CSV table of C-alpha atoms in Angstrom, one decimal:
chain,number,residue,atom,x,y,z
A,1347,UNK,CA,-34.1,-9.9,21.9
A,1348,UNK,CA,-34.9,-12.7,19.5
A,1349,UNK,CA,-37.3,-15.3,20.8
A,1350,UNK,CA,-37.1,-18.9,19.6
A,1351,UNK,CA,-40.5,-20.5,19.1
A,1352,UNK,CA,-42.3,-23.2,17.4
A,1353,UNK,CA,-45.9,-23.1,16.2
A,1354,UNK,CA,-47.7,-26.2,15.3
A,1355,UNK,CA,-51.2,-27.9,15.0
A,1356,UNK,CA,-51.5,-30.9,17.2
A,1357,UNK,CA,-54.4,-33.4,17.8
A,1358,UNK,CA,-55.6,-33.9,21.4
A,1359,UNK,CA,-53.8,-37.2,21.3
A,1360,UNK,CA,-50.5,-35.5,20.4
A,1361,UNK,CA,-50.1,-36.1,16.7
A,1362,UNK,CA,-48.9,-33.5,14.2
A,1363,UNK,CA,-49.5,-35.6,11.2
A,1364,UNK,CA,-52.0,-38.4,10.4
A,1365,UNK,CA,-50.9,-42.0,9.8
A,1366,UNK,CA,-48.8,-42.7,6.7
A,1367,UNK,CA,-46.7,-39.6,6.5
A,1368,UNK,CA,-43.9,-39.7,3.8
A,1369,UNK,CA,-42.4,-38.1,0.8
A,1370,UNK,CA,-44.9,-36.0,-1.1
A,1371,UNK,CA,-47.4,-36.6,1.7
A,1372,UNK,CA,-46.0,-34.4,4.5
A,1373,UNK,CA,-49.2,-34.6,6.6
A,1374,UNK,CA,-50.0,-38.3,6.0
A,1375,UNK,CA,-53.6,-39.5,5.7
A,1376,UNK,CA,-56.3,-37.1,7.0
A,1377,UNK,CA,-53.8,-34.5,5.7
A,1378,UNK,CA,-56.1,-31.5,6.1
A,1379,UNK,CA,-57.8,-32.4,9.4
A,1380,UNK,CA,-55.2,-30.6,11.7
A,1381,UNK,CA,-55.2,-27.5,9.5
A,1382,UNK,CA,-58.9,-26.9,8.9
A,1383,UNK,CA,-58.7,-23.9,11.2
A,1384,UNK,CA,-56.4,-22.3,8.6
A,1385,UNK,CA,-58.6,-23.0,5.6
A,1386,UNK,CA,-62.2,-24.3,5.4
A,1387,UNK,CA,-63.0,-23.5,9.1
A,1388,UNK,CA,-61.0,-20.3,9.4
A,1389,UNK,CA,-62.5,-17.4,11.4
A,1390,UNK,CA,-61.2,-13.9,11.8
A,1391,UNK,CA,-59.6,-14.9,15.1
A,1392,UNK,CA,-57.8,-17.9,13.4
A,1393,UNK,CA,-56.7,-15.6,10.6
A,1394,UNK,CA,-55.2,-13.2,13.1
A,1395,UNK,CA,-53.3,-15.9,14.8
A,1396,UNK,CA,-51.6,-16.8,11.5
A,1397,UNK,CA,-50.9,-13.1,10.6
A,1398,UNK,CA,-49.4,-12.5,14.0
A,1399,UNK,CA,-47.1,-15.5,13.5
A,1400,UNK,CA,-45.7,-14.4,10.2
A,1401,UNK,CA,-45.3,-10.8,11.5
A,1402,UNK,CA,-43.2,-11.9,14.4
A,1403,UNK,CA,-41.1,-14.4,12.5
A,1404,UNK,CA,-37.8,-13.3,10.9
A,1405,UNK,CA,-36.3,-16.7,9.9
A,1406,UNK,CA,-37.6,-20.3,9.8
A,1407,UNK,CA,-35.5,-23.4,10.7
A,1408,UNK,CA,-36.6,-26.9,9.7
A,1409,UNK,CA,-35.2,-30.4,9.6
A,1410,UNK,CA,-33.9,-32.2,6.5
A,1411,UNK,CA,-36.7,-34.7,6.5
A,1412,UNK,CA,-39.4,-32.0,6.7
A,1413,UNK,CA,-37.8,-30.3,3.8
A,1414,UNK,CA,-37.5,-33.5,1.8
A,1415,UNK,CA,-41.1,-34.5,2.4
A,1416,UNK,CA,-42.5,-31.0,1.9
A,1417,UNK,CA,-40.4,-29.3,-0.8
A,1418,UNK,CA,-42.5,-30.7,-3.7
A,1419,UNK,CA,-46.0,-30.1,-2.4
A,1420,UNK,CA,-45.0,-26.5,-1.2
A,1421,UNK,CA,-44.0,-25.6,-4.8
A,1422,UNK,CA,-42.5,-22.4,-5.8
A,1423,UNK,CA,-43.3,-19.9,-4.3
A,1424,UNK,CA,-43.6,-21.9,-1.1
A,1425,UNK,CA,-46.0,-20.8,1.6
A,1426,UNK,CA,-43.5,-19.0,3.8
A,1427,UNK,CA,-44.3,-15.4,3.0
A,1428,UNK,CA,-40.8,-14.8,1.6
A,1429,UNK,CA,-39.1,-15.6,4.9
A,1430,UNK,CA,-35.6,-17.2,4.7
A,1431,UNK,CA,-35.6,-20.9,5.6
A,1432,UNK,CA,-32.6,-22.7,7.1
A,1433,UNK,CA,-32.6,-26.5,6.6
A,1434,UNK,CA,-30.6,-28.6,9.1
A,1435,UNK,CA,-28.9,-31.4,7.2
A,1436,UNK,CA,-25.8,-33.6,7.1
A,1437,UNK,CA,-25.1,-33.0,3.4
A,1438,UNK,CA,-23.8,-29.7,2.1
A,1439,UNK,CA,-25.8,-28.2,-0.7
A,1440,UNK,CA,-26.0,-24.9,-2.5
A,1441,UNK,CA,-28.7,-22.4,-1.3
A,1442,UNK,CA,-31.9,-22.8,-3.3
A,1443,UNK,CA,-33.6,-19.4,-3.9
A,1444,UNK,CA,-37.4,-19.4,-4.6
A,1445,UNK,CA,-39.5,-16.9,-6.5
A,1446,UNK,CA,-40.9,-14.8,-3.7
A,1447,UNK,CA,-37.8,-14.1,-1.6
A,1448,UNK,CA,-37.6,-17.3,0.4
A,1449,UNK,CA,-34.2,-19.0,0.0
A,1450,UNK,CA,-33.6,-22.5,1.4
A,1451,UNK,CA,-30.1,-22.4,3.0
A,1452,UNK,CA,-28.6,-25.7,4.1
A,1453,UNK,CA,-26.7,-25.8,7.4
A,1454,UNK,CA,-24.5,-28.8,8.2
A,1455,UNK,CA,-22.9,-27.9,11.4
A,1456,UNK,CA,-25.6,-28.7,13.9
A,1457,UNK,CA,-28.6,-27.1,15.7
A,1458,UNK,CA,-26.7,-24.4,17.5
A,1459,UNK,CA,-25.0,-23.1,14.4
A,1460,UNK,CA,-28.3,-23.3,12.5
A,1461,UNK,CA,-29.9,-21.2,15.2
A,1462,UNK,CA,-27.1,-18.7,15.1
A,1463,UNK,CA,-27.4,-18.3,11.3
A,1464,UNK,CA,-31.2,-17.9,11.6
A,1465,UNK,CA,-30.8,-15.3,14.4
A,1466,UNK,CA,-28.3,-13.3,12.4
A,1467,UNK,CA,-30.9,-12.8,9.6
A,1468,UNK,CA,-33.9,-12.5,11.8
A,1469,UNK,CA,-32.7,-9.3,13.3
A,1470,UNK,CA,-35.2,-8.1,16.0
A,1471,UNK,CA,-37.7,-10.7,14.9
A,1472,UNK,CA,-38.2,-14.3,16.1
A,1473,UNK,CA,-36.7,-17.5,14.9
A,1474,UNK,CA,-39.3,-20.2,14.3
A,1475,UNK,CA,-38.5,-23.8,14.6
A,1476,UNK,CA,-41.2,-25.1,12.3
A,1477,UNK,CA,-40.6,-28.8,12.4
A,1478,UNK,CA,-40.5,-31.6,12.1
A,1479,UNK,CA,-41.0,-33.2,15.5
A,1480,UNK,CA,-37.4,-34.5,15.8
A,1481,UNK,CA,-35.9,-31.1,15.3
A,1482,UNK,CA,-38.3,-29.4,17.8
A,1483,UNK,CA,-37.4,-32.1,20.3
A,1484,UNK,CA,-33.7,-31.5,19.8
A,1485,UNK,CA,-34.1,-27.8,20.4
A,1486,UNK,CA,-36.3,-28.4,23.5
A,1487,UNK,CA,-33.8,-30.9,24.9
A,1488,UNK,CA,-31.0,-28.5,24.3
A,1489,UNK,CA,-32.8,-25.7,26.3
A,1490,UNK,CA,-32.7,-23.5,23.2
A,1491,UNK,CA,-36.5,-22.9,22.9
A,1492,UNK,CA,-38.3,-20.0,24.6
A,1493,UNK,CA,-41.8,-20.3,23.5
A,1494,UNK,CA,-44.4,-22.5,21.8
A,1495,UNK,CA,-47.8,-22.1,20.3
A,1496,UNK,CA,-49.9,-25.2,20.0
A,1497,UNK,CA,-53.1,-25.2,17.9
A,1498,UNK,CA,-54.9,-28.0,19.8
A,1499,UNK,CA,-57.4,-29.7,17.5
A,1500,UNK,CA,-60.4,-31.5,18.9
A,1501,UNK,CA,-59.8,-34.8,17.3
A,1502,UNK,CA,-58.1,-38.1,18.3
A,1503,UNK,CA,-56.1,-39.3,15.2
A,1504,UNK,CA,-54.8,-42.5,16.8
A,1505,UNK,CA,-51.7,-42.6,14.8
A,1506,UNK,CA,-49.1,-40.5,13.0
A,1507,UNK,CA,-46.0,-38.4,14.1
A,1508,UNK,CA,-46.0,-37.5,17.8
A,1509,UNK,CA,-44.8,-34.0,18.6
A,1510,UNK,CA,-43.5,-34.8,22.1
A,1511,UNK,CA,-41.3,-37.9,22.1
A,1512,UNK,CA,-37.7,-38.7,23.2
A,1513,UNK,CA,-37.6,-35.8,25.5
A,1514,UNK,CA,-34.8,-35.8,28.0
A,1515,UNK,CA,-35.1,-37.2,31.5
A,1516,UNK,CA,-35.6,-33.8,33.1
A,1517,UNK,CA,-39.2,-32.5,33.1
A,1518,UNK,CA,-39.6,-29.2,31.3
A,1519,UNK,CA,-41.8,-26.6,33.1
A,1520,UNK,CA,-43.8,-24.3,31.0
A,1521,UNK,CA,-46.0,-21.3,31.7
A,1522,UNK,CA,-49.3,-21.0,30.0
A,1523,UNK,CA,-49.4,-17.4,28.6
A,1524,UNK,CA,-52.3,-17.2,26.3
A,1525,UNK,CA,-55.3,-19.1,25.0
A,1526,UNK,CA,-57.6,-18.2,22.1
A,1527,UNK,CA,-60.7,-20.3,21.4
A,1528,UNK,CA,-62.1,-20.6,18.0
A,1529,UNK,CA,-64.6,-23.2,16.6
A,1530,UNK,CA,-61.9,-25.4,15.1
A,1531,UNK,CA,-58.9,-24.9,17.5
A,1532,UNK,CA,-57.6,-23.9,20.8
A,1533,UNK,CA,-54.6,-21.7,20.2
A,1534,UNK,CA,-52.4,-22.3,23.3
A,1535,UNK,CA,-49.2,-20.4,24.1
A,1536,UNK,CA,-46.6,-21.4,26.5
A,1537,UNK,CA,-43.2,-20.0,27.5
A,1538,UNK,CA,-40.5,-22.4,28.6
A,1539,UNK,CA,-39.6,-21.8,32.3
A,1540,UNK,CA,-35.8,-21.4,32.5
A,1541,UNK,CA,-33.4,-21.6,35.3
A,1542,UNK,CA,-35.3,-22.4,38.5
A,1543,UNK,CA,-37.6,-25.1,39.6
A,1544,UNK,CA,-41.3,-25.2,39.7
A,1545,UNK,CA,-43.0,-23.6,42.7
A,1546,UNK,CA,-46.6,-24.5,43.1
A,1547,UNK,CA,-48.8,-21.5,43.3
A,1548,UNK,CA,-45.7,-19.3,42.5
B,1142,UNK,CA,-79.9,-39.5,30.4
B,1143,UNK,CA,-76.7,-40.7,32.0
B,1144,UNK,CA,-73.6,-39.4,30.4
B,1145,UNK,CA,-70.4,-41.4,30.4
B,1146,UNK,CA,-67.4,-39.3,30.9
B,1147,UNK,CA,-63.8,-39.3,32.0
B,1148,UNK,CA,-61.9,-36.6,33.8
B,1149,UNK,CA,-58.1,-36.7,34.1
B,1150,UNK,CA,-55.1,-34.5,34.5
B,1151,UNK,CA,-52.6,-34.7,31.6
B,1152,UNK,CA,-49.3,-33.1,30.9
B,1153,UNK,CA,-49.0,-31.2,27.6
B,1154,UNK,CA,-47.0,-34.2,26.2
B,1155,UNK,CA,-49.8,-36.6,27.0
B,1156,UNK,CA,-48.9,-38.3,30.2
B,1157,UNK,CA,-51.2,-39.0,33.2
B,1158,UNK,CA,-48.5,-40.2,35.5
B,1159,UNK,CA,-44.8,-39.5,35.8
B,1160,UNK,CA,-42.1,-42.2,35.1
B,1161,UNK,CA,-41.9,-45.2,37.4
B,1162,UNK,CA,-45.6,-45.7,38.1
B,1163,UNK,CA,-46.3,-49.0,40.0
B,1164,UNK,CA,-47.9,-50.7,43.1
B,1165,UNK,CA,-48.1,-48.2,45.9
B,1166,UNK,CA,-47.0,-45.4,43.6
B,1167,UNK,CA,-50.1,-44.7,41.4
B,1168,UNK,CA,-48.7,-41.5,39.9
B,1169,UNK,CA,-45.1,-42.5,39.6
B,1170,UNK,CA,-42.2,-40.0,40.1
B,1171,UNK,CA,-43.2,-36.3,40.1
B,1172,UNK,CA,-46.3,-37.7,41.7
B,1173,UNK,CA,-47.9,-34.5,42.7
B,1174,UNK,CA,-47.0,-32.4,39.6
B,1175,UNK,CA,-50.0,-33.1,37.6
B,1176,UNK,CA,-52.4,-32.5,40.5
B,1177,UNK,CA,-51.0,-29.3,42.0
B,1178,UNK,CA,-54.1,-27.5,40.7
B,1179,UNK,CA,-56.2,-29.6,43.2
B,1180,UNK,CA,-53.8,-28.9,46.1
B,1181,UNK,CA,-51.1,-26.4,46.6
B,1182,UNK,CA,-51.9,-24.3,43.6
B,1183,UNK,CA,-55.7,-24.6,43.9
B,1184,UNK,CA,-57.8,-21.5,43.2
B,1185,UNK,CA,-61.5,-21.0,43.7
B,1186,UNK,CA,-62.1,-21.8,40.0
B,1187,UNK,CA,-60.1,-25.0,40.3
B,1188,UNK,CA,-62.1,-26.0,43.4
B,1189,UNK,CA,-65.4,-25.4,41.5
B,1190,UNK,CA,-64.2,-27.7,38.8
B,1191,UNK,CA,-63.7,-30.5,41.3
B,1192,UNK,CA,-67.0,-29.8,43.2
B,1193,UNK,CA,-68.9,-29.9,39.8
B,1194,UNK,CA,-67.4,-33.3,38.9
B,1195,UNK,CA,-68.4,-34.9,42.1
B,1196,UNK,CA,-71.9,-33.4,41.9
B,1197,UNK,CA,-72.5,-34.8,38.6
B,1198,UNK,CA,-71.0,-38.3,39.1
B,1199,UNK,CA,-73.2,-41.1,40.4
B,1200,UNK,CA,-70.8,-44.0,40.0
B,1201,UNK,CA,-67.1,-44.5,39.2
B,1202,UNK,CA,-65.7,-47.2,37.0
B,1203,UNK,CA,-62.0,-48.2,37.1
B,1204,UNK,CA,-59.6,-50.8,35.9
B,1205,UNK,CA,-58.2,-53.5,38.1
B,1206,UNK,CA,-54.7,-52.3,37.7
B,1207,UNK,CA,-55.6,-48.8,38.8
B,1208,UNK,CA,-57.4,-50.3,41.8
B,1209,UNK,CA,-54.4,-52.5,42.7
B,1210,UNK,CA,-52.0,-49.6,42.4
B,1211,UNK,CA,-54.2,-47.2,44.2
B,1212,UNK,CA,-56.1,-49.1,46.9
B,1213,UNK,CA,-53.4,-48.8,49.6
B,1214,UNK,CA,-52.4,-45.1,49.2
B,1215,UNK,CA,-56.2,-44.2,48.9
B,1216,UNK,CA,-56.8,-45.7,52.3
B,1217,UNK,CA,-60.1,-46.0,54.1
B,1218,UNK,CA,-62.1,-43.8,53.6
B,1219,UNK,CA,-60.9,-43.4,50.0
B,1220,UNK,CA,-61.1,-40.1,48.3
B,1221,UNK,CA,-64.3,-40.8,46.3
B,1222,UNK,CA,-66.8,-38.8,48.3
B,1223,UNK,CA,-68.8,-42.0,49.2
B,1224,UNK,CA,-69.4,-42.8,45.5
B,1225,UNK,CA,-69.7,-46.5,44.5
B,1226,UNK,CA,-66.8,-47.8,42.6
B,1227,UNK,CA,-66.9,-50.6,40.0
B,1228,UNK,CA,-63.6,-52.3,39.3
B,1229,UNK,CA,-63.3,-54.2,36.1
B,1230,UNK,CA,-61.3,-57.4,36.6
B,1231,UNK,CA,-61.0,-61.0,35.5
B,1232,UNK,CA,-61.1,-62.5,39.0
B,1233,UNK,CA,-64.3,-62.6,41.0
B,1234,UNK,CA,-64.1,-61.1,44.4
B,1235,UNK,CA,-66.5,-60.1,47.1
B,1236,UNK,CA,-67.5,-56.4,47.4
B,1237,UNK,CA,-65.3,-54.4,49.6
B,1238,UNK,CA,-67.2,-51.7,51.6
B,1239,UNK,CA,-65.3,-48.7,52.9
B,1240,UNK,CA,-66.1,-46.5,55.9
B,1241,UNK,CA,-67.7,-43.5,54.1
B,1242,UNK,CA,-70.2,-45.3,51.8
B,1243,UNK,CA,-67.9,-46.1,49.0
B,1244,UNK,CA,-68.1,-49.9,48.1
B,1245,UNK,CA,-65.6,-51.4,45.7
B,1246,UNK,CA,-67.6,-53.9,43.6
B,1247,UNK,CA,-65.8,-56.2,41.2
B,1248,UNK,CA,-67.2,-56.8,37.8
B,1249,UNK,CA,-65.9,-59.8,35.7
B,1250,UNK,CA,-68.0,-59.8,32.7
B,1251,UNK,CA,-66.5,-57.0,30.6
B,1252,UNK,CA,-66.7,-53.2,30.0
B,1253,UNK,CA,-70.3,-53.1,28.8
B,1254,UNK,CA,-71.6,-55.1,31.8
B,1255,UNK,CA,-69.6,-52.9,34.1
B,1256,UNK,CA,-71.1,-49.8,32.5
B,1257,UNK,CA,-74.6,-51.3,32.9
B,1258,UNK,CA,-74.1,-52.0,36.6
B,1259,UNK,CA,-72.6,-48.4,37.1
B,1260,UNK,CA,-75.5,-46.8,35.1
B,1261,UNK,CA,-78.1,-48.7,37.2
B,1262,UNK,CA,-76.8,-47.2,40.5
B,1263,UNK,CA,-75.9,-43.7,39.0
B,1264,UNK,CA,-79.6,-43.0,38.4
B,1265,UNK,CA,-79.9,-39.5,36.7
B,1266,UNK,CA,-76.2,-38.8,37.3
B,1267,UNK,CA,-73.2,-39.6,35.3
B,1268,UNK,CA,-70.8,-42.5,35.2
B,1269,UNK,CA,-67.2,-41.6,35.4
B,1270,UNK,CA,-64.6,-43.8,33.9
B,1271,UNK,CA,-61.7,-42.6,36.1
B,1272,UNK,CA,-58.9,-44.7,34.7
B,1273,UNK,CA,-56.4,-46.0,34.2
B,1274,UNK,CA,-55.5,-45.2,30.6
B,1275,UNK,CA,-56.2,-48.7,29.2
B,1276,UNK,CA,-59.8,-48.7,30.5
B,1277,UNK,CA,-60.4,-45.2,29.1
B,1278,UNK,CA,-59.0,-46.4,25.8
B,1279,UNK,CA,-61.3,-49.4,25.8
B,1280,UNK,CA,-64.4,-47.3,26.3
B,1281,UNK,CA,-63.3,-44.8,23.7
B,1282,UNK,CA,-62.7,-47.6,21.1
B,1283,UNK,CA,-66.0,-49.1,21.9
B,1284,UNK,CA,-67.8,-45.8,21.3
B,1285,UNK,CA,-69.2,-45.8,24.8
B,1286,UNK,CA,-67.8,-42.6,26.0
B,1287,UNK,CA,-69.8,-39.3,25.6
B,1288,UNK,CA,-67.6,-36.6,27.2
B,1289,UNK,CA,-64.2,-35.9,28.6
B,1290,UNK,CA,-62.6,-33.3,30.7
B,1291,UNK,CA,-58.8,-32.8,30.5
B,1292,UNK,CA,-56.9,-30.8,33.0
B,1293,UNK,CA,-54.0,-29.8,30.7
B,1294,UNK,CA,-51.0,-29.1,32.8
B,1295,UNK,CA,-48.2,-26.9,31.4
B,1296,UNK,CA,-45.4,-29.3,31.8
B,1297,UNK,CA,-43.5,-31.8,29.6
B,1298,UNK,CA,-42.9,-34.9,31.8
B,1299,UNK,CA,-41.1,-36.8,29.0
B,1300,UNK,CA,-42.2,-40.2,30.2
B,1301,UNK,CA,-44.9,-42.1,32.1
B,1302,UNK,CA,-48.3,-43.6,31.2
B,1303,UNK,CA,-49.8,-42.0,28.1
B,1304,UNK,CA,-53.5,-41.3,28.1
B,1305,UNK,CA,-54.1,-41.8,24.4
B,1306,UNK,CA,-52.4,-44.9,23.0
B,1307,UNK,CA,-53.7,-48.0,21.1
B,1308,UNK,CA,-56.8,-46.2,19.8
B,1309,UNK,CA,-58.5,-47.9,16.9
B,1310,UNK,CA,-57.8,-47.1,13.3
B,1311,UNK,CA,-60.8,-44.7,13.0
B,1312,UNK,CA,-60.2,-41.1,14.0
B,1313,UNK,CA,-62.5,-39.9,16.7
B,1314,UNK,CA,-64.0,-36.4,16.3
B,1315,UNK,CA,-64.6,-34.3,19.3
B,1316,UNK,CA,-66.3,-31.0,20.0
B,1317,UNK,CA,-64.6,-28.6,22.3
B,1318,UNK,CA,-67.4,-27.4,24.6
B,1319,UNK,CA,-65.8,-25.5,27.5
B,1320,UNK,CA,-62.4,-24.1,28.7
B,1321,UNK,CA,-61.6,-22.7,32.1
B,1322,UNK,CA,-58.2,-21.2,32.6
B,1323,UNK,CA,-56.5,-21.2,36.0
B,1324,UNK,CA,-52.9,-20.4,36.9
B,1325,UNK,CA,-52.0,-24.1,37.1
B,1326,UNK,CA,-54.3,-25.8,34.5
B,1327,UNK,CA,-56.5,-25.4,31.5
B,1328,UNK,CA,-59.6,-27.3,32.2
B,1329,UNK,CA,-60.8,-28.4,28.7
B,1330,UNK,CA,-64.1,-30.2,28.0
B,1331,UNK,CA,-64.9,-32.2,24.9
B,1332,UNK,CA,-67.9,-34.2,23.8
B,1333,UNK,CA,-67.4,-37.2,21.5
B,1334,UNK,CA,-69.0,-36.6,18.2
B,1335,UNK,CA,-71.3,-39.5,17.4
B,1336,UNK,CA,-72.8,-40.9,14.1
B,1337,UNK,CA,-71.7,-38.6,11.3
B,1338,UNK,CA,-68.5,-37.4,9.7
B,1339,UNK,CA,-66.7,-34.2,10.4
B,1340,UNK,CA,-67.8,-31.2,8.5
B,1341,UNK,CA,-65.3,-28.3,8.6
B,1342,UNK,CA,-66.8,-25.2,9.7
B,1343,UNK,CA,-70.0,-27.0,10.6
């Protein structure tokens, strides 16, 4: 069965971008700080975490703002390993094929319809909700997320876009399923606990 | 040398209390959720984390609001293992001795003076800045903190008091030094990197 996940680098104080995020600057100031583990500070264990993510993912969903902010710096081919990308937006637009197999497809009928389209092409693989924060929050609040991986970075940025904000009034129980430690990140996996309340020690 | 630390349970979305925190309800709604690892869900490894904390701590510092909100539910004797507690406040007040050795001492001349007093009685042991969030933020911003341990709880509370807020404009680099996994928490330790910029991979 297709699992719906997100996978994101977050500072210990909860930010997924630095301050000053905007068009052409998808990660704000300190742009590289949260992603050193994928570049300058990458170890074999970090590389494996990335490879595993691409291997399990069959389609990517993202918000219109993330697309607008990112499309230029990502370039052509974009860094999605040829995976199909569905962009949730309010404005209809023709699909935008890229050189390496990735096509940006624009979905205007909401998060459930977007997920259904992504699932249809993902086959047995997973659908990744790759951001931004607002879209992740919408899928979390709608109970449509199964799993998350957070690359927890040992830095306090103090400002930027928060990953977890505007969540609904109900608390969301998670289950910690895996942790991988590398020098630059703690790769933490959680599944979302569904149907049933929390039982301490259970 | 005395290390200055804090040690606190935090939800994955960054909250150290549930919603509705206030006088007589120091942890808000869902009061017990963040601390199950110390009670109903406690394992031997969790117990060791707590014992270690008390063994290393020679004095506790807290803010006036945490004191006001907590003093009644904590009762007499309070749950501080007889350690001296310094309360940062603007209003002078006589020391308040408790039955088991803990005395609440009220400090009116600021966070540095409070830390100096706590260090003087801590001897070779550590000073613990045990909250609330605002006091921890002040010590962080002033560069007076050496270490932190965060008990990361796999739950999204959606609301409450955030641990990391109103930090200064400079990012604060940390070093991840230890992680202990238990069923109910990830006990994550960090030291604050002092004097010197971040070097990826270094």
